[in-house]
mmCIF file of C-alpha atoms in Angstrom:
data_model
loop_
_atom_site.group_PDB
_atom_site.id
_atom_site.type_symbol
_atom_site.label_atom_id
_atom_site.label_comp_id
_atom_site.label_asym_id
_atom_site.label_seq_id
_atom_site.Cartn_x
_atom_site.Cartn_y
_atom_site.Cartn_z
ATOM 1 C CA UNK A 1 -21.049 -192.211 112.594
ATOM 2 C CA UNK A 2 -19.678 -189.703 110.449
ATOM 3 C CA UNK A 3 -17.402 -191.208 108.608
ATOM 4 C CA UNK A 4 -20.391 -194.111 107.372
ATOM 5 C CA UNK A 5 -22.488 -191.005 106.390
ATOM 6 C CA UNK A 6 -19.326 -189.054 104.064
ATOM 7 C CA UNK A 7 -19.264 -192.854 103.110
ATOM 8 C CA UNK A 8 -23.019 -193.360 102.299
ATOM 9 C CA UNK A 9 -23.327 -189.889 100.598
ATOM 10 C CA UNK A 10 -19.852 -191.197 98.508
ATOM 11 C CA UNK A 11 -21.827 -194.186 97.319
ATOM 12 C CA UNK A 12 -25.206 -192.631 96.877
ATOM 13 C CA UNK A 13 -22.937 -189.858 94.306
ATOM 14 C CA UNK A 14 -21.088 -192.362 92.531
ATOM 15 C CA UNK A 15 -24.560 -194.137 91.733
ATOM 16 C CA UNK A 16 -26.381 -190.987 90.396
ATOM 17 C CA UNK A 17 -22.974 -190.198 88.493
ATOM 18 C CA UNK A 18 -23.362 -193.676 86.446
ATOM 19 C CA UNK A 19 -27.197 -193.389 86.431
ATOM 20 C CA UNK A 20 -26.828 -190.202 84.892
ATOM 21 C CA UNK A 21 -24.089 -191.191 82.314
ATOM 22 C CA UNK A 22 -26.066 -194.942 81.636
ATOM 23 C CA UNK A 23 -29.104 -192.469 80.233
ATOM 24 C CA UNK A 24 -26.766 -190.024 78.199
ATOM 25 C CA UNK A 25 -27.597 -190.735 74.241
ATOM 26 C CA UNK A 26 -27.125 -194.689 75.456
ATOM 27 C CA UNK A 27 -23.156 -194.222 75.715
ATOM 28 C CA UNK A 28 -21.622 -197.568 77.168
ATOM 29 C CA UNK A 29 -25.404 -199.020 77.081
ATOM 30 C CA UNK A 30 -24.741 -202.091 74.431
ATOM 31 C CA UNK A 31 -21.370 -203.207 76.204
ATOM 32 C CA UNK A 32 -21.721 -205.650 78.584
ATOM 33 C CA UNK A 33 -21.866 -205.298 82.575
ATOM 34 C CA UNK A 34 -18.695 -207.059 83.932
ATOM 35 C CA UNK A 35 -15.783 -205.411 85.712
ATOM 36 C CA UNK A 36 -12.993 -204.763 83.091
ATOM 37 C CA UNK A 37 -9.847 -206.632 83.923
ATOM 38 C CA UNK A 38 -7.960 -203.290 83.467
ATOM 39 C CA UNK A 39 -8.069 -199.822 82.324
ATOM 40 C CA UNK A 40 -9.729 -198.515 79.186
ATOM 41 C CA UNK A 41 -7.480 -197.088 75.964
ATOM 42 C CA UNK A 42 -6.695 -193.631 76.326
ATOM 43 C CA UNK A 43 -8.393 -190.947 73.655
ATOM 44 C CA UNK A 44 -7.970 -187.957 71.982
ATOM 45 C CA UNK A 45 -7.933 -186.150 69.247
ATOM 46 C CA UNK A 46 -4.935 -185.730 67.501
ATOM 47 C CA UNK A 47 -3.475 -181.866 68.009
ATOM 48 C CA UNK A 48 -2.224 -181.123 64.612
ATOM 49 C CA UNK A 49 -5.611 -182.780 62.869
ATOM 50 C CA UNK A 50 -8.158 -181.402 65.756
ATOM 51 C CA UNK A 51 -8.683 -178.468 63.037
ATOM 52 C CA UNK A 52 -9.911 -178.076 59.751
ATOM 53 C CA UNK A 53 -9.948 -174.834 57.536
ATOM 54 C CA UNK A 54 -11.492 -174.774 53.726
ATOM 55 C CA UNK A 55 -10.878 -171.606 52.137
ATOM 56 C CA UNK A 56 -12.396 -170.788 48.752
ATOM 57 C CA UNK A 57 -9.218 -169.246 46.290
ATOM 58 C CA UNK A 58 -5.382 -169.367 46.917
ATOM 59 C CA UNK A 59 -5.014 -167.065 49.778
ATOM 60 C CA UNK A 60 -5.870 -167.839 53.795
ATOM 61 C CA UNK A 61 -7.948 -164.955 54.278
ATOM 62 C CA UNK A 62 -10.369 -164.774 56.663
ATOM 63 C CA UNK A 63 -13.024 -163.608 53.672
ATOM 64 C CA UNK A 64 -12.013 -166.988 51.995
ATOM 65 C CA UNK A 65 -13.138 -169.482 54.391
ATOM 66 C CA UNK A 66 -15.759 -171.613 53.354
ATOM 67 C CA UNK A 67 -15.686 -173.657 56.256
ATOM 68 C CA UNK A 68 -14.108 -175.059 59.409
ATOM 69 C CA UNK A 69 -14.204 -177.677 61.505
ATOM 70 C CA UNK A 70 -13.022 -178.599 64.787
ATOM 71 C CA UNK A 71 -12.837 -181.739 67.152
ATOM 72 C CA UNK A 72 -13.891 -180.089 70.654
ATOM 73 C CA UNK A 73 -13.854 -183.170 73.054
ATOM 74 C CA UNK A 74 -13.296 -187.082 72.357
ATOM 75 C CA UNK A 75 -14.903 -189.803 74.821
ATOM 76 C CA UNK A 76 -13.928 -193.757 74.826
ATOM 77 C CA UNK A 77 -16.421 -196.636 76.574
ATOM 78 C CA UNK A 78 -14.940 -199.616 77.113
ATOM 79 C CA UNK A 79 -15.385 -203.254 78.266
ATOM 80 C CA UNK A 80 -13.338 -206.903 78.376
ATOM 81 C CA UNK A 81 -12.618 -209.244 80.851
ATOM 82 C CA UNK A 82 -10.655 -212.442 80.902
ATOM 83 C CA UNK A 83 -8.906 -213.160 77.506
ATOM 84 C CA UNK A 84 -11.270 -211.467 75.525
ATOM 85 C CA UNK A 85 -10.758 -208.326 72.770
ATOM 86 C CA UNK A 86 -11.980 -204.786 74.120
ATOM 87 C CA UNK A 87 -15.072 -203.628 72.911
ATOM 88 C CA UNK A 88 -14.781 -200.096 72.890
ATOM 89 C CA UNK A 89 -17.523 -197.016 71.607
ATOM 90 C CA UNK A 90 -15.819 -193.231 71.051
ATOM 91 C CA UNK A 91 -18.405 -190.151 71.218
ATOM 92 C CA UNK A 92 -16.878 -187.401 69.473
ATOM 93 C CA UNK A 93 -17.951 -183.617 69.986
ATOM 94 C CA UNK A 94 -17.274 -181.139 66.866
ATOM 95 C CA UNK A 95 -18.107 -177.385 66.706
ATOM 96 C CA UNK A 96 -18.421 -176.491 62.907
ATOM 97 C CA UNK A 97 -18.202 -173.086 61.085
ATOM 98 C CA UNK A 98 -19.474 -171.859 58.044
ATOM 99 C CA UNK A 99 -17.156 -168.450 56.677
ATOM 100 C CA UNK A 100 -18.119 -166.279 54.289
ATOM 101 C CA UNK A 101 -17.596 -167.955 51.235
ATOM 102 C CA UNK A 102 -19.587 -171.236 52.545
ATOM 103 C CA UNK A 103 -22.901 -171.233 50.272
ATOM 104 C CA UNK A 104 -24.580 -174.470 51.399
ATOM 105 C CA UNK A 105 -27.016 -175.191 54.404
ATOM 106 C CA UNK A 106 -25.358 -178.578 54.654
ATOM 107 C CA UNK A 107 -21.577 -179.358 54.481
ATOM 108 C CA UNK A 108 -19.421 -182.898 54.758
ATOM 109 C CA UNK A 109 -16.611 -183.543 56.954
ATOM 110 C CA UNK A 110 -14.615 -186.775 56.934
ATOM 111 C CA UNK A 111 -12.782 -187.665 60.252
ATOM 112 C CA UNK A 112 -10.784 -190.827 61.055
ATOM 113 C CA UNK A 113 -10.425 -192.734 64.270
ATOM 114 C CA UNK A 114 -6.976 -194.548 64.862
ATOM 115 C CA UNK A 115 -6.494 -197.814 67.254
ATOM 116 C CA UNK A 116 -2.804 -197.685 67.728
ATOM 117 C CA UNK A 117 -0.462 -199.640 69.959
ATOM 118 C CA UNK A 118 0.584 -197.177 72.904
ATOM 119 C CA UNK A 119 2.987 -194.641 71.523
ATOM 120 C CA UNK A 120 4.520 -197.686 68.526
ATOM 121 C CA UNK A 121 1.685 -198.371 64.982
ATOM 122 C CA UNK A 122 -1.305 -197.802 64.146
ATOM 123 C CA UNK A 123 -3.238 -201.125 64.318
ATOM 124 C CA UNK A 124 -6.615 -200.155 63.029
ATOM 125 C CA UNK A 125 -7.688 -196.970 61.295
ATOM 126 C CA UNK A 126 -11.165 -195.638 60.053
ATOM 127 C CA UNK A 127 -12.933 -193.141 58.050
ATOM 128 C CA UNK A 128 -16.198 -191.801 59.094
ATOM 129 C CA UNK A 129 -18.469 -189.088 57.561
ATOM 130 C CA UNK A 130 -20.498 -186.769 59.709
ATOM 131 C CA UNK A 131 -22.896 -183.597 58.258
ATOM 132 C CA UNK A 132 -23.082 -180.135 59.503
ATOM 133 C CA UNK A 133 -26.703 -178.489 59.183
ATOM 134 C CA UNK A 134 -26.214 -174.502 59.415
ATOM 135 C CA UNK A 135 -29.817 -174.033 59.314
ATOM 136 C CA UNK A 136 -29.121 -170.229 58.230
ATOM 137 C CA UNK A 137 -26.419 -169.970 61.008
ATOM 138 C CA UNK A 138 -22.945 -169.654 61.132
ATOM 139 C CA UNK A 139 -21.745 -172.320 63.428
ATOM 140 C CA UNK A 140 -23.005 -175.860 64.890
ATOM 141 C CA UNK A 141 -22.307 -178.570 66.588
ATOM 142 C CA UNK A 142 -22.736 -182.191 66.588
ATOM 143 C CA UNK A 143 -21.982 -185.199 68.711
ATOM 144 C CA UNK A 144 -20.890 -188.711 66.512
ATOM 145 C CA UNK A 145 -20.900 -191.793 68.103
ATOM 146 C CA UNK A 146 -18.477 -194.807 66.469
ATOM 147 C CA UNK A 147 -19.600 -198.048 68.269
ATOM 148 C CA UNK A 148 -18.068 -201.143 68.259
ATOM 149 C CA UNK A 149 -14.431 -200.838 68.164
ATOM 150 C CA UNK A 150 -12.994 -204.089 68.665
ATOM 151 C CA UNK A 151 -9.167 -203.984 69.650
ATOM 152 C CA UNK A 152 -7.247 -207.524 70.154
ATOM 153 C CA UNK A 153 -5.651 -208.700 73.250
ATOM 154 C CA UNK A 154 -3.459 -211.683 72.906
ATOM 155 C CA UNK A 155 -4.204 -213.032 76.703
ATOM 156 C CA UNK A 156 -5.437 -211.540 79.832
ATOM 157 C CA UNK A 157 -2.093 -209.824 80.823
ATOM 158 C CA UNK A 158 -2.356 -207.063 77.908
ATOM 159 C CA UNK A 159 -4.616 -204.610 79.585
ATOM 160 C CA UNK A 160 -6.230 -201.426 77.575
ATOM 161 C CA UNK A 161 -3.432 -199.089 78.551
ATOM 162 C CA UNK A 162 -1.139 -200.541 75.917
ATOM 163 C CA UNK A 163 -3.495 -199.245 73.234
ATOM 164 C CA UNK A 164 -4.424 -195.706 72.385
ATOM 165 C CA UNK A 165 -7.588 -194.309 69.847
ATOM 166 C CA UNK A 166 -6.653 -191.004 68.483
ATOM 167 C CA UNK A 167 -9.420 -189.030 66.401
ATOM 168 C CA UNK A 168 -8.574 -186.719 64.045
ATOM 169 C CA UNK A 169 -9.895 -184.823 60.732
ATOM 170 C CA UNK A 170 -8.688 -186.252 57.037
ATOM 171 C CA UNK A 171 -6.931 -183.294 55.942
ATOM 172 C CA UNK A 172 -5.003 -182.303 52.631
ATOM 173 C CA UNK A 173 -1.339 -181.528 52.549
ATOM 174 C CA UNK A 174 -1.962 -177.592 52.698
ATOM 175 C CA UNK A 175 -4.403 -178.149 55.573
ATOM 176 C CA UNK A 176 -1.951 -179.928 57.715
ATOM 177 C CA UNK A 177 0.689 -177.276 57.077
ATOM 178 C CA UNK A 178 -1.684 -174.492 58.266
ATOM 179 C CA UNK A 179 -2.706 -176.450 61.254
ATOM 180 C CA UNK A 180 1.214 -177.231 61.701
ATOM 181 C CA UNK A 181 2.444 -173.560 60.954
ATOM 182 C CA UNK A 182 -0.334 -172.940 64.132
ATOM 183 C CA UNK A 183 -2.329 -170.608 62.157
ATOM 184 C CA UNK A 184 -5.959 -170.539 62.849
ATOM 185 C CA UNK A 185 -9.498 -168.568 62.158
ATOM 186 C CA UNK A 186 -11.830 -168.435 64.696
ATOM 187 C CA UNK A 187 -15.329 -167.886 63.097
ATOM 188 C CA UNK A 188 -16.956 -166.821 66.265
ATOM 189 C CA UNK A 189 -14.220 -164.476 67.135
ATOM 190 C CA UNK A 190 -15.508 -161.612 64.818
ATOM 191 C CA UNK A 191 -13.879 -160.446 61.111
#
């Protein structure tokens, strides 16, 4: 009897787990209800693009930044079955900061999301927009949401973990060397 009621209480968790992540900003809601013949793609955000400093002048000062950007967390829905592509959506979480040489309520960044071919090419890659509102504050945040990713399968043996979306920030040459050098400014950390 105790080991249908651990069983029971296992089931009735699961359910409230997917009941509560069905309702969550509608994540996963316009993909379709079959099982998925395999795994989704992993997803991430690219480590050396995760982070993006804009300083105002020549020198990386922390009394230069105009503004930063980073990717905090990175979430992939999925769905396919039989022979068909997989339909994917990717929520992406950013924290943004606004230094002391940022001047505007409102600041662009431009981010890309990458289909690629587990650990080979890059098969698909996009460029999306999103808009930071400081509202007289020094940081934010805001959650994106990219739907309808379609990645090819060429049958039903090729399952989602031969693919891979990676999510990164469009960065300049100078912004990828600071990123790769592993400097960083925390704006929340203090002067």
């Amino acid at each position: 009897m105790g080991a249908l009621f651990r069983a029971i209480s296992l089931l009735a968790g699961a359910i409230s787990v997917l009941v509560a992540c069905s309702s969550n900003s509608g994540i996963g809601a316009a993909l379709d209800e079959r099982r998925n013949a395999g795994p989704c793609p992993t997803v991430g955000a690219l480590y050396e693009t995760s982070r993006i400093i804009e300083f105002e002048g020549e020198e990386e000062l922390y009394t230069n930044i105009a503004y930063t950007g980073e990717i905090s967390d990175v979430r992939l829905f999925c769905r396919y079955a039989d022979d068909e592509p997989i339909i994917a959506e990717v929520e992406v979480d950013f924290a943004f900061g606004k230094g002391p040489e940022g001047a505007d309520r409102y600041h662009e960044y431009t981010y890309f999301v990458a289909v690629m071919r587990r650990n080979t090419r890059v098969l698909n890659r996009e460029t999306f927009t999103v808009r930071a509102d400081f509202r007289g504050k020094s940081v934010a945040a805001l959650q994106d949401l990219v739907g309808r990713i379609e990645i090819p399968r060429v049958d039903d043996t090729i399952s989602g973990a031969n693919f891979e979306v990676l999510v990164g920030f469009e960065l300049t040459d100078a912004q990828l060397r600071f990123n790769q050098d592993g400097k960083r400014f925390r704006l929340d950390a203090g002067g």
